[in-house]
XYZ file of C-alpha atoms in Angstrom:
560
model
C 16.776 -13.031 35.586
C 13.832 -10.723 34.876
C 10.964 -10.769 37.268
C 7.546 -11.924 35.989
C 5.956 -8.487 36.456
C 8.349 -6.564 34.170
C 8.107 -9.273 31.525
C 4.326 -9.066 31.648
C 4.576 -5.274 31.348
C 6.628 -5.590 28.189
C 4.010 -7.829 26.677
C 1.409 -5.175 27.460
C 3.543 -2.464 25.846
C 3.873 -4.477 22.670
C 0.241 -5.501 22.681
C -0.644 -1.855 22.192
C 1.157 -1.989 18.866
C -1.797 -3.609 17.148
C -3.495 -1.808 14.300
C -6.582 -1.241 16.363
C -4.744 0.316 19.290
C -2.047 2.535 17.738
C -2.628 4.014 14.308
C 0.649 5.951 14.405
C 2.867 2.882 14.835
C 0.950 -0.101 13.484
C 3.932 -2.410 12.944
C 5.481 -4.516 15.676
C 8.204 -7.156 15.894
C 9.955 -8.855 18.780
C 13.651 -8.665 17.952
C 14.645 -11.596 20.188
C 13.326 -15.116 20.714
C 12.633 -14.507 24.406
C 10.368 -11.558 23.515
C 12.219 -9.193 25.846
C 12.945 -6.614 23.118
C 9.974 -5.178 21.235
C 10.087 -2.714 18.341
C 7.111 -0.737 17.044
C 7.308 1.665 14.124
C 5.355 3.688 11.581
C 5.852 6.351 8.920
C 3.805 8.853 6.949
C 5.353 8.575 3.490
C 8.592 7.192 2.025
C 10.073 10.698 1.852
C 9.012 11.726 5.366
C 9.852 10.620 8.910
C 9.832 7.149 10.406
C 9.026 6.791 14.110
C 10.273 3.956 16.327
C 9.418 2.799 19.828
C 11.844 0.368 21.449
C 10.686 -1.394 24.630
C 13.295 -3.463 26.491
C 13.051 -5.477 29.690
C 15.798 -3.549 31.480
C 16.336 -0.418 33.572
C 19.763 0.177 32.035
C 20.847 1.641 28.703
C 19.263 0.445 25.456
C 20.622 0.553 21.916
C 19.073 0.085 18.485
C 20.658 0.185 15.058
C 20.464 -0.415 11.324
C 23.250 -2.632 10.040
C 24.497 -3.571 6.553
C 25.158 -7.174 7.610
C 24.009 -7.688 11.203
C 27.375 -6.710 12.707
C 28.500 -3.510 14.406
C 30.784 -2.148 11.678
C 28.972 0.297 9.406
C 25.884 0.420 11.627
C 23.740 3.474 12.342
C 22.934 3.362 16.073
C 21.013 5.227 18.768
C 21.685 4.731 22.473
C 19.574 6.050 25.327
C 18.113 5.485 28.746
C 16.960 7.075 31.989
C 19.817 7.783 34.383
C 20.085 9.298 37.825
C 20.111 12.818 36.366
C 17.432 12.268 33.756
C 17.199 10.901 30.252
C 20.048 10.642 27.727
C 19.971 9.907 23.995
C 22.385 10.162 21.071
C 22.761 9.307 17.386
C 25.929 7.291 16.766
C 27.746 5.204 14.150
C 30.015 2.199 14.509
C 33.416 1.802 12.850
C 33.992 -1.637 14.324
C 33.331 -3.777 17.393
C 33.908 -0.883 19.764
C 32.003 1.994 21.352
C 29.965 3.705 18.586
C 31.054 7.273 17.852
C 28.688 10.198 18.292
C 27.466 11.521 14.938
C 28.176 15.203 14.281
C 24.807 15.419 12.536
C 22.143 14.198 14.943
C 19.495 12.890 12.523
C 17.427 11.152 15.212
C 15.028 13.082 17.472
C 13.990 11.762 20.868
C 10.223 11.958 21.366
C 9.933 10.353 24.786
C 11.920 8.223 27.223
C 10.344 6.463 30.153
C 11.236 3.791 32.654
C 8.488 1.897 34.454
C 8.198 -1.447 36.250
C 11.525 -2.706 34.981
C 11.013 -1.522 31.390
C 12.765 1.154 29.371
C 10.673 2.528 26.501
C 12.445 4.830 24.042
C 10.443 6.602 21.310
C 12.317 8.462 18.576
C 12.156 9.441 14.905
C 14.377 10.289 11.932
C 13.903 11.202 8.268
C 13.648 8.079 6.125
C 16.065 9.704 3.690
C 18.886 11.760 5.181
C 21.924 13.544 3.773
C 24.269 12.170 6.434
C 26.819 9.663 5.105
C 27.025 8.188 8.615
C 23.326 7.266 8.539
C 22.127 3.950 7.146
C 19.698 4.654 4.317
C 16.272 3.081 4.789
C 14.812 1.606 1.594
C 11.961 -0.743 0.668
C 14.364 -3.674 0.985
C 14.807 -5.818 4.138
C 17.204 -4.301 6.685
C 19.150 -6.042 9.428
C 18.115 -4.462 12.723
C 20.468 -4.815 15.678
C 19.906 -4.213 19.383
C 21.833 -4.340 22.629
C 21.221 -3.305 26.221
C 22.785 -3.252 29.664
C 21.643 -3.818 33.218
C 22.829 -0.371 34.313
C 23.186 3.068 32.729
C 26.942 2.665 32.399
C 27.326 2.060 28.670
C 29.747 -0.829 28.365
C 30.140 -4.139 26.534
C 26.739 -5.804 26.229
C 28.036 -9.392 26.197
C 25.127 -11.713 25.297
C 22.455 -9.031 25.622
C 22.373 -8.319 21.918
C 20.810 -9.633 18.722
C 19.792 -9.017 15.127
C 16.699 -9.540 13.013
C 15.987 -8.795 9.358
C 12.830 -6.718 8.809
C 11.438 -4.752 5.872
C 10.550 -1.478 7.578
C 8.850 0.216 4.612
C 7.113 -2.812 3.141
C 6.262 -4.770 6.245
C 3.866 -7.688 6.086
C 3.203 -9.435 9.402
C 3.167 -13.211 9.258
C 0.429 -15.120 10.984
C -0.157 -18.847 11.299
C -3.877 -19.404 11.987
C -4.841 -22.772 13.367
C -7.134 -23.249 10.382
C -4.923 -23.175 7.270
C -7.637 -24.005 4.748
C -7.718 -22.337 1.348
C -9.984 -21.833 -1.640
C -8.684 -22.178 -5.195
C -9.681 -19.737 -7.929
C -7.920 -21.032 -11.025
C -8.574 -21.605 -14.696
C -8.425 -25.180 -15.931
C -6.039 -25.903 -18.770
C -7.249 -23.107 -21.043
C -5.590 -22.407 -24.388
C -4.029 -18.936 -24.389
C -4.637 -17.222 -27.754
C -1.703 -15.782 -29.675
C -3.079 -12.243 -29.181
C -0.666 -9.686 -27.724
C -3.318 -8.873 -25.082
C -5.927 -11.355 -23.897
C -8.298 -11.287 -20.924
C -9.825 -14.563 -19.757
C -12.707 -14.673 -17.259
C -14.040 -17.551 -15.205
C -17.246 -17.041 -13.213
C -17.520 -19.592 -10.406
C -18.830 -20.456 -6.951
C -16.686 -21.616 -4.068
C -17.500 -24.564 -1.792
C -20.186 -23.514 0.662
C -19.023 -22.024 3.970
C -22.003 -21.913 6.314
C -20.497 -19.250 8.544
C -18.541 -16.116 7.795
C -14.776 -16.573 7.421
C -11.893 -14.195 6.704
C -9.331 -14.457 3.917
C -5.987 -13.429 5.389
C -3.498 -14.400 2.665
C -3.508 -14.335 -1.151
C -1.102 -16.719 -2.839
C -0.496 -16.673 -6.616
C -0.433 -19.945 -8.542
C 1.522 -19.050 -11.691
C 2.267 -21.501 -14.499
C 3.566 -19.001 -17.079
C 5.252 -16.068 -15.383
C 6.306 -14.662 -18.762
C 2.688 -14.341 -19.945
C 0.561 -13.404 -16.947
C 0.425 -9.703 -16.237
C -2.164 -9.690 -13.483
C -5.031 -11.636 -11.936
C -8.091 -10.229 -10.189
C -10.883 -11.929 -8.303
C -14.161 -9.995 -8.177
C -17.340 -10.507 -6.165
C -20.454 -10.606 -8.357
C -23.800 -8.888 -7.737
C -26.893 -11.086 -7.098
C -27.985 -10.913 -10.749
C -25.054 -13.171 -11.710
C -26.378 -16.705 -11.214
C -24.570 -18.925 -13.744
C -20.923 -19.944 -14.132
C -18.934 -19.571 -17.343
C -15.351 -19.800 -18.610
C -14.557 -17.629 -21.662
C -12.952 -14.374 -22.882
C -13.773 -11.236 -20.869
C -15.750 -8.195 -21.900
C -17.816 -9.607 -24.750
C -21.172 -8.622 -23.261
C -21.678 -11.342 -20.638
C -23.472 -10.639 -17.384
C -20.285 -11.401 -15.462
C -18.839 -8.142 -16.801
C -20.761 -6.510 -13.932
C -18.633 -8.315 -11.289
C -16.379 -5.547 -10.009
C -16.162 -5.817 -6.220
C -12.455 -6.607 -5.786
C -11.742 -9.526 -3.466
C -8.141 -10.490 -4.271
C -5.403 -9.847 -6.785
C -1.907 -10.491 -7.995
C 0.292 -8.404 -10.308
C 3.530 -8.914 -12.185
C 6.476 -8.647 -9.808
C 4.335 -9.480 -6.777
C 4.378 -12.463 -4.459
C 2.281 -13.795 -1.603
C 0.280 -10.995 0.018
C -0.764 -11.161 3.643
C -3.237 -8.739 5.180
C -2.544 -6.959 8.482
C -3.459 -9.037 11.505
C -6.626 -7.131 12.421
C -8.350 -7.180 9.017
C -9.707 -9.856 6.696
C -11.623 -10.202 3.455
C -15.078 -11.622 4.330
C -16.281 -14.763 2.626
C -18.977 -17.344 3.359
C -21.970 -17.118 5.664
C -24.844 -15.204 4.081
C -22.768 -14.845 0.901
C -22.020 -18.552 0.476
C -24.108 -18.735 -2.693
C -22.363 -15.775 -4.306
C -20.524 -16.000 -7.606
C -17.019 -14.690 -8.221
C -15.204 -13.743 -11.395
C -11.531 -14.567 -11.892
C -9.928 -12.333 -14.504
C -6.474 -13.106 -15.905
C -4.655 -10.668 -18.176
C -2.254 -12.472 -20.525
C 0.423 -10.263 -22.075
C 1.834 -12.144 -25.088
C 3.954 -9.716 -27.152
C 5.712 -12.612 -28.939
C 2.325 -14.084 -29.914
C 3.201 -17.557 -28.658
C 0.764 -20.260 -29.732
C -0.661 -23.422 -28.194
C 0.095 -22.558 -24.560
C -2.124 -24.206 -21.940
C -2.540 -22.540 -18.570
C -4.070 -23.351 -15.184
C -2.973 -20.314 -13.175
C -4.984 -18.484 -10.554
C -5.131 -17.540 -6.890
C -5.131 -19.513 -3.671
C -7.114 -17.808 -0.901
C -6.094 -18.826 2.609
C -8.924 -18.326 5.080
C -9.703 -18.830 8.739
C -12.834 -19.253 10.839
C -11.261 -17.051 13.528
C -12.675 -13.694 12.539
C -10.539 -10.593 12.657
C -11.602 -7.209 13.953
C -12.498 -5.565 10.618
C -13.817 -6.508 7.173
C -11.635 -5.122 4.385
C -12.954 -2.969 1.573
C -11.055 -2.056 -1.603
C -12.129 1.114 -3.389
C -11.022 2.127 -6.862
C -10.152 5.804 -7.367
C -8.571 7.685 -10.267
C -9.442 8.034 -13.951
C -12.358 6.077 -15.355
C -10.787 4.042 -18.166
C -12.201 3.806 -21.648
C -15.440 5.744 -21.189
C -14.642 9.206 -22.565
C -11.857 10.843 -24.501
C -8.738 11.416 -22.403
C -5.902 11.052 -24.922
C -2.201 11.287 -24.082
C -0.225 12.964 -26.904
C 2.897 11.353 -28.410
C 6.428 12.720 -27.948
C 5.615 14.081 -24.474
C 8.462 13.995 -21.975
C 6.014 14.553 -19.114
C 2.215 14.513 -19.338
C -0.214 14.400 -16.405
C -3.710 12.970 -16.083
C -6.050 13.447 -13.133
C -8.968 11.617 -11.534
C -10.986 12.732 -8.520
C -13.256 11.303 -5.838
C -15.419 13.591 -3.717
C -16.699 11.566 -0.771
C -19.421 14.151 -0.054
C -21.576 12.135 -2.466
C -21.247 8.951 -0.395
C -24.207 10.062 1.719
C -26.441 9.415 -1.303
C -25.557 5.726 -0.997
C -25.453 5.185 2.776
C -26.270 6.985 6.001
C -24.402 7.524 8.181
C -21.063 7.497 6.316
C -18.355 6.134 8.641
C -14.779 7.352 8.745
C -12.781 5.151 6.381
C -9.475 3.924 7.794
C -7.106 3.438 4.848
C -4.231 1.075 5.639
C -2.874 0.413 2.144
C -2.888 1.790 -1.371
C -1.984 0.356 -4.755
C -0.988 2.758 -7.527
C -1.292 1.656 -11.135
C -0.550 2.787 -14.668
C 0.736 0.934 -17.743
C 3.957 1.117 -19.764
C 4.083 4.891 -20.296
C 3.583 5.664 -16.593
C 6.551 7.074 -14.673
C 4.956 8.509 -11.495
C 1.699 8.171 -9.545
C 0.507 10.305 -6.615
C -2.751 10.223 -4.633
C -3.504 13.397 -2.661
C -5.908 13.670 0.288
C -7.876 16.922 0.657
C -10.091 18.254 3.442
C -11.974 21.556 3.263
C -10.364 22.190 -0.149
C -6.847 21.935 1.314
C -4.421 19.055 0.896
C -3.669 17.435 4.242
C -1.662 14.411 3.139
C -0.681 11.979 0.411
C -2.412 8.607 0.410
C 0.296 7.219 -1.826
C 3.379 8.326 -3.769
C 5.468 6.420 -6.312
C 8.020 8.736 -7.906
C 9.733 5.876 -9.751
C 6.891 3.755 -11.068
C 7.966 0.364 -12.441
C 5.413 -1.467 -14.563
C 7.252 -4.758 -14.030
C 7.242 -4.490 -10.226
C 3.695 -4.281 -8.940
C 2.980 -5.699 -5.538
C 1.212 -5.007 -2.280
C 2.873 -2.556 0.103
C 1.491 -1.643 3.544
C 0.859 1.957 4.488
C 2.854 3.003 7.471
C -0.058 4.761 9.159
C -3.800 4.630 9.142
C -5.146 7.462 6.971
C -8.630 8.574 7.998
C -10.962 9.674 5.201
C -13.943 11.626 6.508
C -17.143 12.321 4.623
C -16.554 15.303 2.363
C -12.849 14.628 1.908
C -11.561 14.606 -1.656
C -9.009 12.370 -3.361
C -6.995 13.475 -6.401
C -5.023 10.845 -8.318
C -2.285 12.194 -10.592
C -0.363 10.068 -13.105
C 2.691 11.154 -15.068
C 3.536 9.594 -18.444
C 6.473 9.676 -20.850
C 5.535 9.060 -24.503
C 8.727 10.298 -26.200
C 9.111 6.888 -27.874
C 5.527 6.847 -29.248
C 4.421 8.177 -32.606
C 0.666 8.154 -31.994
C -1.857 8.988 -29.286
C -2.087 6.741 -26.214
C -5.655 6.065 -25.121
C -7.114 4.886 -21.838
C -8.042 1.208 -22.135
C -7.415 -2.474 -21.466
C -4.288 -3.171 -23.508
C -0.826 -2.891 -22.010
C -0.057 -0.250 -24.641
C -3.131 1.734 -23.521
C -2.985 3.617 -20.241
C -4.662 3.757 -16.838
C -4.407 6.056 -13.825
C -5.703 4.349 -10.703
C -5.225 4.203 -6.951
C -6.831 1.335 -5.038
C -7.506 2.104 -1.399
C -7.584 -0.726 1.157
C -9.691 0.359 4.083
C -12.123 -0.535 6.862
C -14.969 -0.633 7.764
C -16.214 -1.825 4.387
C -19.014 0.201 2.755
C -21.253 -0.453 -0.237
C -19.098 1.527 -2.701
C -16.551 -0.152 -4.962
C -15.477 2.675 -7.281
C -15.197 6.458 -7.107
C -13.578 7.641 -10.338
C -13.855 10.503 -12.814
C -13.258 11.670 -16.371
C -12.982 15.229 -17.712
C -15.732 16.782 -19.820
C -13.739 17.239 -23.035
C -16.422 19.027 -25.060
C -14.613 22.330 -24.580
C -11.169 20.890 -25.338
C -10.696 21.594 -29.042
C -7.053 20.502 -29.385
C -6.504 17.177 -31.175
C -3.939 15.173 -29.201
C -2.863 13.337 -32.369
C -1.792 16.541 -34.120
C -0.726 18.663 -31.179
C 2.560 20.618 -31.602
C 5.211 20.068 -28.962
C 4.839 23.603 -27.628
C 1.097 23.074 -27.040
C 1.290 19.872 -24.963
C 1.345 21.709 -21.614
C -1.585 23.905 -22.683
C -3.562 20.799 -23.704
C -2.779 19.119 -20.366
C -4.002 22.168 -18.429
C -7.198 22.375 -20.511
C -8.010 18.791 -19.508
C -7.139 19.456 -15.869
C -9.312 22.589 -15.702
C -12.247 20.947 -17.510
C -15.237 19.997 -15.304
C -15.008 16.416 -14.073
C -17.749 13.837 -14.364
C -17.521 11.763 -11.197
C -18.798 8.176 -11.312
C -19.614 6.269 -8.112
C -20.471 2.562 -8.326
C -21.809 0.333 -5.571
C -21.371 -3.411 -5.037
C -24.490 -4.166 -7.103
C -22.868 -2.348 -10.019
C -25.325 0.522 -9.887
C -23.608 3.687 -11.115
C -24.391 7.339 -10.400
C -22.968 10.312 -12.297
C -22.085 13.630 -10.632
C -20.952 16.525 -12.879
C -18.863 19.648 -12.302
C -16.065 18.148 -10.244
C -12.802 20.071 -9.705
C -9.205 18.856 -9.838
C -7.347 20.487 -6.965
C -3.622 21.238 -7.152
C -1.328 18.763 -5.428
C 1.500 19.964 -3.227
C 5.074 19.128 -4.102
C 6.316 15.687 -3.123
C 8.258 15.909 0.180
C 11.982 16.365 -0.375
C 13.964 13.146 -0.572
C 16.866 14.486 1.487
C 16.360 16.210 4.832
C 19.015 17.885 6.956
C 18.119 18.685 10.527
C 19.690 20.295 13.507
C 18.189 18.261 16.293
C 18.830 18.093 19.995
C 18.286 15.423 22.587
C 15.439 17.360 24.149
C 12.008 15.807 24.191
C 9.768 16.711 21.294
C 6.657 18.624 22.351
C 4.603 16.988 19.612
C 3.181 13.484 19.648
C 1.994 13.751 16.065
C 3.804 10.764 14.623
C 3.986 10.008 10.953
C 3.523 6.845 9.023
C 2.525 5.581 5.565
C 3.713 2.830 3.436
C 3.408 1.058 0.361
C 1.440 -2.130 -0.479
C 1.733 -2.734 -4.166
C -0.731 -5.414 -5.173
C -1.646 -5.174 -8.848
C -5.259 -4.077 -8.779
C -6.905 -2.359 -11.675
C -10.507 -2.277 -12.682
C -12.362 -1.448 -15.871
C -15.880 -0.177 -15.331
C -18.070 -1.548 -18.076
């Protein structure tokens, strides 16, 4: 039986895995019901490294693995501990219910191993994608994690000291059960969906009054016609919006100025839960505020007479979390200026920028923005989206990468690490399109057959800026995208990329400011998908741990 002190120590180790305490490994799960085995992890991007920290209530050997079915056979395993002659650690694989074999290619690197007050804490990393056929490949799907440990450093049969738990390492969403499980409903009421191929319906409303500030922690879709609804967005309105309405969007109503994103759902997505230390503020001083629900109906078959009452259910709690969430739109400003994508292009890139140096014109001081999630969005022609992070004119990171964009699978995905954006940092959003099956120009716009290029950043602390987007000054671009020859497509793309950018920054009151002469900086190559390493069991001298993630929640925004 474990003594109370070591058990308490383990709880302290795992408590440091909160978002506020450890930005390098923000995810944490107990792998057993007794909470004696704690796993923390984080990663920088889906093509980089993933770092784990396993804390176990034992002074013997500890083992951790990735399994195809929860059993030993076919598992990718590491075993380590602190023995009488120092630490030991090895990458192994299991061929059955027997001692795992040592892998000839050691893909895992030990970062630290310590034993203290009855606990063994093993920190290690590996490439998310490896070239070793003995390694279990980590994907965005749930994986069965296995563990075992012994009372001594003699590695032998673990008996009952073992277990398994299914966890999605790359798309992790912690589950919380607040004592107050109340929710607000933002739904339309039995509207008739027109037979248009694309239709946007908007409902401006107020919620029941909440006298004190609360936090939304979970967004649940209420979908009546999954085949028609492409996405739903809930926006916060500026004070000038004072009356409700229920009608088509973007026909000149005052509610068109509601563009502070509060919640969303996109095709292919499900229930979205925020990390445990952040919440979307609602109520209190803003109890009288209006909100706009926008639903995009995609009806290519032009079905008639369909009634719909879909929307969003916002679960909230009076127990406030540490940070208020902000969602900032970055990328290409849709529909404002000419940014045409030529037909018959196998690969065409568009670019949008955000230079945060201008934020000081809106607020002072400008805090560091801690980005914990990003949503990348294009329409049907989009094949890839990347969001680069620059500091002092040099790229330091990617805020998001999707090399295999799927229009029909858009959902929230958590970043594996907190990305810090400092004042003066720049963001470049790059979208890649394939229009080989199109005979005419594709324009930026609302329709599914139009295009967008957006990255939505989820961050804290919230600031009074909702959008930071751009569009190229096309006055000097004399090529007509409609008539462009195939051999001139790359030249046309580069002319648009090199053109000065008009940057548009919009605050929560929908006041916009224009900043000319922006520059699109060159993005580095996406990190290689397959990494081969010659690693040893020696301690790493670096504690720079990666982490990133993916949160796909369909969020897009048209700035009217």
